[in-house]
């Protein structure tokens, strides 16, 4: 099992020489030549895959200059570059076979906010939502609102002239650019701001030539450029001069240039005051066509935003975690199918907004009564949080389409068409007929107010015939948009679609744009092969360029089917969400390295599967083999230090995963990294030696009952300074918790009500069984926090019910995390058989620890399938939410509490916090639920020395701020690992919600 790199995958000598020289220079950023990084950066949110030579991460504009100036030395003139931000492009904009200059790691500062004059200065690697977080305290926002705003960078927005929702009112990115600072191909700095016609005469020759050329060809430009709100061209010749030719702005050429002219490092942007009032109206229709045809009336109602989605997207949203947050805002219509939805926002001065709402309501009420325009019903809200949730659902539509079942997946390649809004409905009907003629399924959503609709036809890029069909459909759509007076690239940039530009602009204008490319980049070294060539010749990249599917189909179908999560990632990049409060992928947040993201991990795994398959290795057969002997694995491990094996780079990517499983619910296509991570570990360690820590973690559940027989002795041996030093040095394990003293068994010795006797339980009349509650033990609470289990028992008794503590059975979660899959299957089968037998009693079963309870529903089902049996272990809050608690008589308390849920629970069961909130209210208590992301402990992850630094960083990033502002007695935490982390870094034991509820009944 040695997937080596072929000659085609190694770095070309000229690039390697350049990179080595760069590392020896004053360049202060990072130079990354690892193949796993190159693989991850080979894809964006498109169907294309171009392996770059390397990725560099500058820390300053000066670093960019150093990199470019070095490349101007004669021996490096073949080296090419492509700038990259969030990698959210849908047409391969930032992909290259040269070097990627990634600005998103370090160039992320908001440099200056001038609220008085209404502008902000930023580095272009800053994420759009992060910028708005910085502007919000000043009462402003950066208004272009794209669906990928939580990971797209301002630089990417500038380079594609991004827009999004509300563009009729707020415009595009280019409408907000006041000035740009760029690094030119010669390493010089180009600062561009609007200047007068007279001032152009003092500019550099190439600037003066561009100004004269665009003024001279003004009539031709106005004639050929479509009159659209979205008119992305690559180089915006139409707006480089103002209408009366008195002002010239070279920045308008750079916005939309997709990194082909310069590397934009800083931007001065105008900002928009936050609206004082916002309202959202969700209008439901009998068909998608009705929603489309009704949109112009909504625009005439002075709506700020009109967004639409079809029934396919709506139904996919209903199956996703996102739906729980919006279901009450978009409720079903009795006896009617909702086949289209328009989301209408009014924003502005309160009186004006309310007036516009009343006008629309009057119109809609009449249309519903008279059964006109296909309007079925509508709902509205003025709650800012609710409006944000609706937009979050709409923004997730892009990724949700990737969750479509089957081999064919909706793809981005001809999905940002723009036509005049009055032509949109007819255009879409013909578009649908075109797709129907090819027997393709598709989903639709978009900005109907601007005539932009996103249409994603479903194709299988592993099928050569579908790959050919993509080009056919692309050509037909390009022609169709021109027929309706529009553009194929209305919002998401051109990328590899430059081949359609000559037909849109005509030969003369096309050559003018090639001249501009020549003026900036005569040697064609900045994102070469895209948009325009300096010599006016054929472009290197087109719609037929190398796609991810052509790599994927080198993996046999049966292997692909064994790793569905690896293959299903569609590259939408939601896992790059910048927000510390988002639970999505803590390991990426801690490292800032994309190989440690779900998208990155699926990318390196796909390449690993491909390389093994090309080497003739049957991975499925390998998975069933026994591990090699210890001697062989020792030899292989030693060899691995001196011999290249891509498996090591895959391990580097996967071993940092916390196995929190946030990806499996937060990702639109439900990519489950811990699942395929366990598969990889299982195979990898058949060849290489496992670290001793793995055996320690995997054996903890089985060893705890033995250790608990002599808890004081075990604590004395494990908690002293020397032992802790030895554990750290020999096992790489830190901060091991102390066993509970007295033990759970000791505390319950005189508690007969909790004793388990199956025969006695079976003898209880069926009518009385609901008065019993069966407690499923987990290793962490039972052996390390026994007082909590005792309090749960007392709490159940206080409710007038009979608790029964079931015999301890290992759950197997730690075994699964470490990839001992065969062993996990054995443990899971034993526990599942026992719990299935107990389930026949028809008594509720509950468990305390969210991660382990949810393991029964997830990993057990995955590993055992039909052999899993039928049982249901509830979380405490799930069980309480089903009880009739109206008869309880809690004592009055005025204290407020704050709940921090385990991240696995918060993502797998997003309503969990609300359940606790409602339960607390029945007990007369006030509870606030905080969403803080991952605490950084994640089971035993934070106890492993190699993870300690990241564990601490994650705690500081997400939980520390929320914990520090609370009194210790106010803090409630559901997960044992989270409570351990709080105790370790905040210095106190946080309570479980059950402990507080018990106090109200004492």
PDB file of N, CA, C and O in Angstrom, residues 11 14-38 41 53-59 63-64 66-68 70 79 81 98-102 105-106 593 652:
ATOM      1  N   UNK A  11       6.322  18.235  -8.712  1.00  0.00           N
ATOM      2  CA  UNK A  11       6.475  19.651  -9.060  1.00  0.00           C
ATOM      3  C   UNK A  11       7.516  19.787 -10.171  1.00  0.00           C
ATOM      4  O   UNK A  11       8.598  19.193 -10.112  1.00  0.00           O
ATOM      5  N   UNK A  14      11.369  23.845 -12.829  1.00  0.00           N
ATOM      6  CA  UNK A  14      11.472  25.302 -12.775  1.00  0.00           C
ATOM      7  C   UNK A  14      10.682  25.860 -11.597  1.00  0.00           C
ATOM      8  O   UNK A  14      11.113  26.823 -10.935  1.00  0.00           O
ATOM      9  N   UNK A  15       9.548  25.251 -11.299  1.00  0.00           N
ATOM     10  CA  UNK A  15       8.750  25.686 -10.151  1.00  0.00           C
ATOM     11  C   UNK A  15       9.439  25.329  -8.844  1.00  0.00           C
ATOM     12  O   UNK A  15       9.433  26.112  -7.881  1.00  0.00           O
ATOM     13  N   UNK A  16      10.005  24.144  -8.792  1.00  0.00           N
ATOM     14  CA  UNK A  16      10.690  23.720  -7.572  1.00  0.00           C
ATOM     15  C   UNK A  16      11.866  24.650  -7.273  1.00  0.00           C
ATOM     16  O   UNK A  16      12.076  25.072  -6.119  1.00  0.00           O
ATOM     17  N   UNK A  17      12.599  24.998  -8.316  1.00  0.00           N
ATOM     18  CA  UNK A  17      13.724  25.918  -8.150  1.00  0.00           C
ATOM     19  C   UNK A  17      13.236  27.286  -7.669  1.00  0.00           C
ATOM     20  O   UNK A  17      13.834  27.886  -6.761  1.00  0.00           O
ATOM     21  N   UNK A  18      12.145  27.755  -8.271  1.00  0.00           N
ATOM     22  CA  UNK A  18      11.582  29.054  -7.870  1.00  0.00           C
ATOM     23  C   UNK A  18      11.142  29.026  -6.405  1.00  0.00           C
ATOM     24  O   UNK A  18      11.424  29.956  -5.642  1.00  0.00           O
ATOM     25  N   UNK A  19      10.438  27.967  -6.002  1.00  0.00           N
ATOM     26  CA  UNK A  19       9.932  27.868  -4.632  1.00  0.00           C
ATOM     27  C   UNK A  19      11.063  27.810  -3.617  1.00  0.00           C
ATOM     28  O   UNK A  19      10.981  28.398  -2.531  1.00  0.00           O
ATOM     29  N   UNK A  20      12.129  27.099  -3.959  1.00  0.00           N
ATOM     30  CA  UNK A  20      13.288  27.032  -3.065  1.00  0.00           C
ATOM     31  C   UNK A  20      13.946  28.407  -2.930  1.00  0.00           C
ATOM     32  O   UNK A  20      14.360  28.811  -1.833  1.00  0.00           O
ATOM     33  N   UNK A  21      13.990  29.129  -4.040  1.00  0.00           N
ATOM     34  CA  UNK A  21      14.547  30.485  -4.005  1.00  0.00           C
ATOM     35  C   UNK A  21      13.645  31.407  -3.181  1.00  0.00           C
ATOM     36  O   UNK A  21      14.132  32.271  -2.434  1.00  0.00           O
ATOM     37  N   UNK A  22      12.335  31.228  -3.298  1.00  0.00           N
ATOM     38  CA  UNK A  22      11.387  32.048  -2.543  1.00  0.00           C
ATOM     39  C   UNK A  22      11.551  31.817  -1.044  1.00  0.00           C
ATOM     40  O   UNK A  22      11.505  32.754  -0.229  1.00  0.00           O
ATOM     41  N   UNK A  23      11.769  30.567  -0.671  1.00  0.00           N
ATOM     42  CA  UNK A  23      11.963  30.232   0.743  1.00  0.00           C
ATOM     43  C   UNK A  23      13.250  30.846   1.292  1.00  0.00           C
ATOM     44  O   UNK A  23      13.344  31.124   2.492  1.00  0.00           O
ATOM     45  N   UNK A  24      14.213  31.063   0.426  1.00  0.00           N
ATOM     46  CA  UNK A  24      15.484  31.660   0.856  1.00  0.00           C
ATOM     47  C   UNK A  24      15.448  33.187   0.818  1.00  0.00           C
ATOM     48  O   UNK A  24      16.390  33.845   1.265  1.00  0.00           O
ATOM     49  N   UNK A  25      14.349  33.755   0.300  1.00  0.00           N
ATOM     50  CA  UNK A  25      14.232  35.203   0.153  1.00  0.00           C
ATOM     51  C   UNK A  25      13.656  35.825   1.423  1.00  0.00           C
ATOM     52  O   UNK A  25      13.527  35.159   2.452  1.00  0.00           O
ATOM     53  N   UNK A  26      13.275  37.091   1.323  1.00  0.00           N
ATOM     54  CA  UNK A  26      12.670  37.788   2.466  1.00  0.00           C
ATOM     55  C   UNK A  26      11.166  37.528   2.574  1.00  0.00           C
ATOM     56  O   UNK A  26      10.494  38.165   3.399  1.00  0.00           O
ATOM     57  N   UNK A  27      10.656  36.618   1.789  1.00  0.00           N
ATOM     58  CA  UNK A  27       9.231  36.263   1.834  1.00  0.00           C
ATOM     59  C   UNK A  27       8.901  35.728   3.224  1.00  0.00           C
ATOM     60  O   UNK A  27       9.519  34.771   3.695  1.00  0.00           O
ATOM     61  N   UNK A  28       7.936  36.349   3.914  1.00  0.00           N
ATOM     62  CA  UNK A  28       7.635  35.974   5.303  1.00  0.00           C
ATOM     63  C   UNK A  28       6.430  35.052   5.434  1.00  0.00           C
ATOM     64  O   UNK A  28       6.118  34.588   6.528  1.00  0.00           O
ATOM     65  N   UNK A  29       5.749  34.802   4.318  1.00  0.00           N
ATOM     66  CA  UNK A  29       4.561  33.950   4.357  1.00  0.00           C
ATOM     67  C   UNK A  29       4.913  32.476   4.310  1.00  0.00           C
ATOM     68  O   UNK A  29       6.049  32.070   4.560  1.00  0.00           O
ATOM     69  N   UNK A  30       3.921  31.666   3.989  1.00  0.00           N
ATOM     70  CA  UNK A  30       4.099  30.209   3.939  1.00  0.00           C
ATOM     71  C   UNK A  30       4.230  29.748   2.492  1.00  0.00           C
ATOM     72  O   UNK A  30       3.533  30.249   1.602  1.00  0.00           O
ATOM     73  N   UNK A  31       5.115  28.788   2.286  1.00  0.00           N
ATOM     74  CA  UNK A  31       5.263  28.130   0.990  1.00  0.00           C
ATOM     75  C   UNK A  31       4.900  26.669   1.194  1.00  0.00           C
ATOM     76  O   UNK A  31       5.549  25.971   1.972  1.00  0.00           O
ATOM     77  N   UNK A  32       3.856  26.214   0.535  1.00  0.00           N
ATOM     78  CA  UNK A  32       3.352  24.856   0.763  1.00  0.00           C
ATOM     79  C   UNK A  32       3.472  24.036  -0.512  1.00  0.00           C
ATOM     80  O   UNK A  32       2.766  24.278  -1.490  1.00  0.00           O
ATOM     81  N   UNK A  33       4.371  23.045  -0.475  1.00  0.00           N
ATOM     82  CA  UNK A  33       4.597  22.189  -1.650  1.00  0.00           C
ATOM     83  C   UNK A  33       3.987  20.804  -1.467  1.00  0.00           C
ATOM     84  O   UNK A  33       4.118  19.944  -2.341  1.00  0.00           O
ATOM     85  N   UNK A  34       3.330  20.578  -0.321  1.00  0.00           N
ATOM     86  CA  UNK A  34       2.763  19.249  -0.049  1.00  0.00           C
ATOM     87  C   UNK A  34       1.733  18.875  -1.122  1.00  0.00           C
ATOM     88  O   UNK A  34       0.951  19.708  -1.567  1.00  0.00           O
ATOM     89  N   UNK A  35       1.729  17.606  -1.467  1.00  0.00           N
ATOM     90  CA  UNK A  35       0.779  17.168  -2.490  1.00  0.00           C
ATOM     91  C   UNK A  35      -0.652  17.235  -1.970  1.00  0.00           C
ATOM     92  O   UNK A  35      -1.573  17.556  -2.718  1.00  0.00           O
ATOM     93  N   UNK A  36      -0.873  16.973  -0.661  1.00  0.00           N
ATOM     94  CA  UNK A  36      -2.244  17.035  -0.149  1.00  0.00           C
ATOM     95  C   UNK A  36      -2.808  18.451  -0.275  1.00  0.00           C
ATOM     96  O   UNK A  36      -3.981  18.639  -0.613  1.00  0.00           O
ATOM     97  N   UNK A  37      -1.966  19.460  -0.032  1.00  0.00           N
ATOM     98  CA  UNK A  37      -2.418  20.835  -0.207  1.00  0.00           C
ATOM     99  C   UNK A  37      -2.733  21.122  -1.666  1.00  0.00           C
ATOM    100  O   UNK A  37      -3.733  21.775  -1.988  1.00  0.00           O
ATOM    101  N   UNK A  38      -1.881  20.659  -2.551  1.00  0.00           N
ATOM    102  CA  UNK A  38      -2.103  20.893  -3.997  1.00  0.00           C
ATOM    103  C   UNK A  38      -3.408  20.238  -4.458  1.00  0.00           C
ATOM    104  O   UNK A  38      -4.155  20.813  -5.263  1.00  0.00           O
ATOM    105  N   UNK A  41      -6.372  22.333  -3.162  1.00  0.00           N
ATOM    106  CA  UNK A  41      -6.512  23.599  -3.882  1.00  0.00           C
ATOM    107  C   UNK A  41      -6.719  23.386  -5.378  1.00  0.00           C
ATOM    108  O   UNK A  41      -6.804  24.357  -6.142  1.00  0.00           O
ATOM    109  N   UNK A  53       1.079  23.739  -8.942  1.00  0.00           N
ATOM    110  CA  UNK A  53       2.438  23.348  -8.600  1.00  0.00           C
ATOM    111  C   UNK A  53       2.709  23.530  -7.108  1.00  0.00           C
ATOM    112  O   UNK A  53       3.492  22.789  -6.519  1.00  0.00           O
ATOM    113  N   UNK A  54       2.067  24.525  -6.516  1.00  0.00           N
ATOM    114  CA  UNK A  54       2.249  24.802  -5.086  1.00  0.00           C
ATOM    115  C   UNK A  54       1.259  25.881  -4.688  1.00  0.00           C
ATOM    116  O   UNK A  54       0.569  26.466  -5.535  1.00  0.00           O
ATOM    117  N   UNK A  55       1.192  26.148  -3.379  1.00  0.00           N
ATOM    118  CA  UNK A  55       0.356  27.228  -2.862  1.00  0.00           C
ATOM    119  C   UNK A  55       1.239  28.083  -1.953  1.00  0.00           C
ATOM    120  O   UNK A  55       1.957  27.549  -1.106  1.00  0.00           O
ATOM    121  N   UNK A  56       1.185  29.405  -2.163  1.00  0.00           N
ATOM    122  CA  UNK A  56       1.909  30.298  -1.258  1.00  0.00           C
ATOM    123  C   UNK A  56       0.902  31.209  -0.563  1.00  0.00           C
ATOM    124  O   UNK A  56      -0.118  31.585  -1.133  1.00  0.00           O
ATOM    125  N   UNK A  57       1.220  31.542   0.686  1.00  0.00           N
ATOM    126  CA  UNK A  57       0.320  32.339   1.522  1.00  0.00           C
ATOM    127  C   UNK A  57       1.068  33.595   1.985  1.00  0.00           C
ATOM    128  O   UNK A  57       1.768  33.563   3.000  1.00  0.00           O
ATOM    129  N   UNK A  58       0.973  34.696   1.257  1.00  0.00           N
ATOM    130  CA  UNK A  58       1.672  35.919   1.663  1.00  0.00           C
ATOM    131  C   UNK A  58       1.079  36.506   2.938  1.00  0.00           C
ATOM    132  O   UNK A  58      -0.118  36.381   3.189  1.00  0.00           O
ATOM    133  N   UNK A  59       1.931  37.163   3.732  1.00  0.00           N
ATOM    134  CA  UNK A  59       1.458  37.807   4.950  1.00  0.00           C
ATOM    135  C   UNK A  59       1.260  39.307   4.770  1.00  0.00           C
ATOM    136  O   UNK A  59       0.760  39.978   5.675  1.00  0.00           O
ATOM    137  N   UNK A  63       5.001  40.857   0.630  1.00  0.00           N
ATOM    138  CA  UNK A  63       5.267  39.453   0.303  1.00  0.00           C
ATOM    139  C   UNK A  63       4.846  39.133  -1.135  1.00  0.00           C
ATOM    140  O   UNK A  63       5.537  38.390  -1.841  1.00  0.00           O
ATOM    141  N   UNK A  64       3.710  39.664  -1.549  1.00  0.00           N
ATOM    142  CA  UNK A  64       3.251  39.441  -2.931  1.00  0.00           C
ATOM    143  C   UNK A  64       4.261  40.039  -3.902  1.00  0.00           C
ATOM    144  O   UNK A  64       4.612  39.422  -4.921  1.00  0.00           O
ATOM    145  N   UNK A  66       7.467  40.517  -3.403  1.00  0.00           N
ATOM    146  CA  UNK A  66       8.683  39.699  -3.386  1.00  0.00           C
ATOM    147  C   UNK A  66       8.506  38.476  -4.279  1.00  0.00           C
ATOM    148  O   UNK A  66       9.400  38.136  -5.079  1.00  0.00           O
ATOM    149  N   UNK A  67       7.335  37.820  -4.156  1.00  0.00           N
ATOM    150  CA  UNK A  67       7.077  36.613  -4.950  1.00  0.00           C
ATOM    151  C   UNK A  67       7.053  36.926  -6.447  1.00  0.00           C
ATOM    152  O   UNK A  67       7.614  36.168  -7.257  1.00  0.00           O
ATOM    153  N   UNK A  68       6.432  38.042  -6.813  1.00  0.00           N
ATOM    154  CA  UNK A  68       6.300  38.391  -8.232  1.00  0.00           C
ATOM    155  C   UNK A  68       7.639  38.868  -8.796  1.00  0.00           C
ATOM    156  O   UNK A  68       8.027  38.501  -9.916  1.00  0.00           O
ATOM    157  N   UNK A  70      10.635  38.084  -7.837  1.00  0.00           N
ATOM    158  CA  UNK A  70      11.517  36.923  -8.006  1.00  0.00           C
ATOM    159  C   UNK A  70      11.176  36.179  -9.297  1.00  0.00           C
ATOM    160  O   UNK A  70      12.061  35.736 -10.030  1.00  0.00           O
ATOM    161  N   UNK A  79       7.073  30.606 -14.844  1.00  0.00           N
ATOM    162  CA  UNK A  79       6.231  30.460 -13.647  1.00  0.00           C
ATOM    163  C   UNK A  79       4.993  31.356 -13.782  1.00  0.00           C
ATOM    164  O   UNK A  79       5.102  32.544 -14.069  1.00  0.00           O
ATOM    165  N   UNK A  81       0.918  32.419 -12.106  1.00  0.00           N
ATOM    166  CA  UNK A  81       0.249  32.588 -10.810  1.00  0.00           C
ATOM    167  C   UNK A  81      -1.257  32.766 -10.994  1.00  0.00           C
ATOM    168  O   UNK A  81      -1.713  33.277 -12.020  1.00  0.00           O
ATOM    169  N   UNK A  98      -0.354  26.464 -12.359  1.00  0.00           N
ATOM    170  CA  UNK A  98       0.821  27.169 -11.870  1.00  0.00           C
ATOM    171  C   UNK A  98       0.816  27.248 -10.358  1.00  0.00           C
ATOM    172  O   UNK A  98       0.506  26.265  -9.673  1.00  0.00           O
ATOM    173  N   UNK A  99       1.139  28.427  -9.826  1.00  0.00           N
ATOM    174  CA  UNK A  99       1.192  28.622  -8.374  1.00  0.00           C
ATOM    175  C   UNK A  99      -0.017  29.435  -7.927  1.00  0.00           C
ATOM    176  O   UNK A  99      -0.340  30.462  -8.527  1.00  0.00           O
ATOM    177  N   UNK A 100      -0.668  28.959  -6.887  1.00  0.00           N
ATOM    178  CA  UNK A 100      -1.782  29.701  -6.290  1.00  0.00           C
ATOM    179  C   UNK A 100      -1.235  30.648  -5.227  1.00  0.00           C
ATOM    180  O   UNK A 100      -0.440  30.239  -4.372  1.00  0.00           O
ATOM    181  N   UNK A 101      -1.641  31.910  -5.311  1.00  0.00           N
ATOM    182  CA  UNK A 101      -1.346  32.871  -4.250  1.00  0.00           C
ATOM    183  C   UNK A 101      -2.613  33.020  -3.426  1.00  0.00           C
ATOM    184  O   UNK A 101      -3.567  33.687  -3.839  1.00  0.00           O
ATOM    185  N   UNK A 102      -2.664  32.355  -2.280  1.00  0.00           N
ATOM    186  CA  UNK A 102      -3.862  32.336  -1.445  1.00  0.00           C
ATOM    187  C   UNK A 102      -3.792  33.477  -0.430  1.00  0.00           C
ATOM    188  O   UNK A 102      -2.943  33.490   0.458  1.00  0.00           O
ATOM    189  N   UNK A 105      -5.492  33.363   4.086  1.00  0.00           N
ATOM    190  CA  UNK A 105      -4.939  32.921   5.374  1.00  0.00           C
ATOM    191  C   UNK A 105      -4.476  34.088   6.234  1.00  0.00           C
ATOM    192  O   UNK A 105      -4.725  34.114   7.441  1.00  0.00           O
ATOM    193  N   UNK A 106      -3.797  35.054   5.630  1.00  0.00           N
ATOM    194  CA  UNK A 106      -3.194  36.124   6.425  1.00  0.00           C
ATOM    195  C   UNK A 106      -3.694  37.536   6.090  1.00  0.00           C
ATOM    196  O   UNK A 106      -3.724  38.399   6.966  1.00  0.00           O
ATOM    197  N   UNK A 593      -5.890  25.684   7.871  1.00  0.00           N
ATOM    198  CA  UNK A 593      -5.320  24.896   6.775  1.00  0.00           C
ATOM    199  C   UNK A 593      -6.444  24.075   6.138  1.00  0.00           C
ATOM    200  O   UNK A 593      -7.087  23.267   6.813  1.00  0.00           O
ATOM    201  N   UNK A 652      -2.003  12.891   7.800  1.00  0.00           N
ATOM    202  CA  UNK A 652      -1.810  14.247   8.317  1.00  0.00           C
ATOM    203  C   UNK A 652      -3.120  15.026   8.284  1.00  0.00           C
ATOM    204  O   UNK A 652      -3.448  15.770   9.213  1.00  0.00           O
TER     205      UNK A 652
END
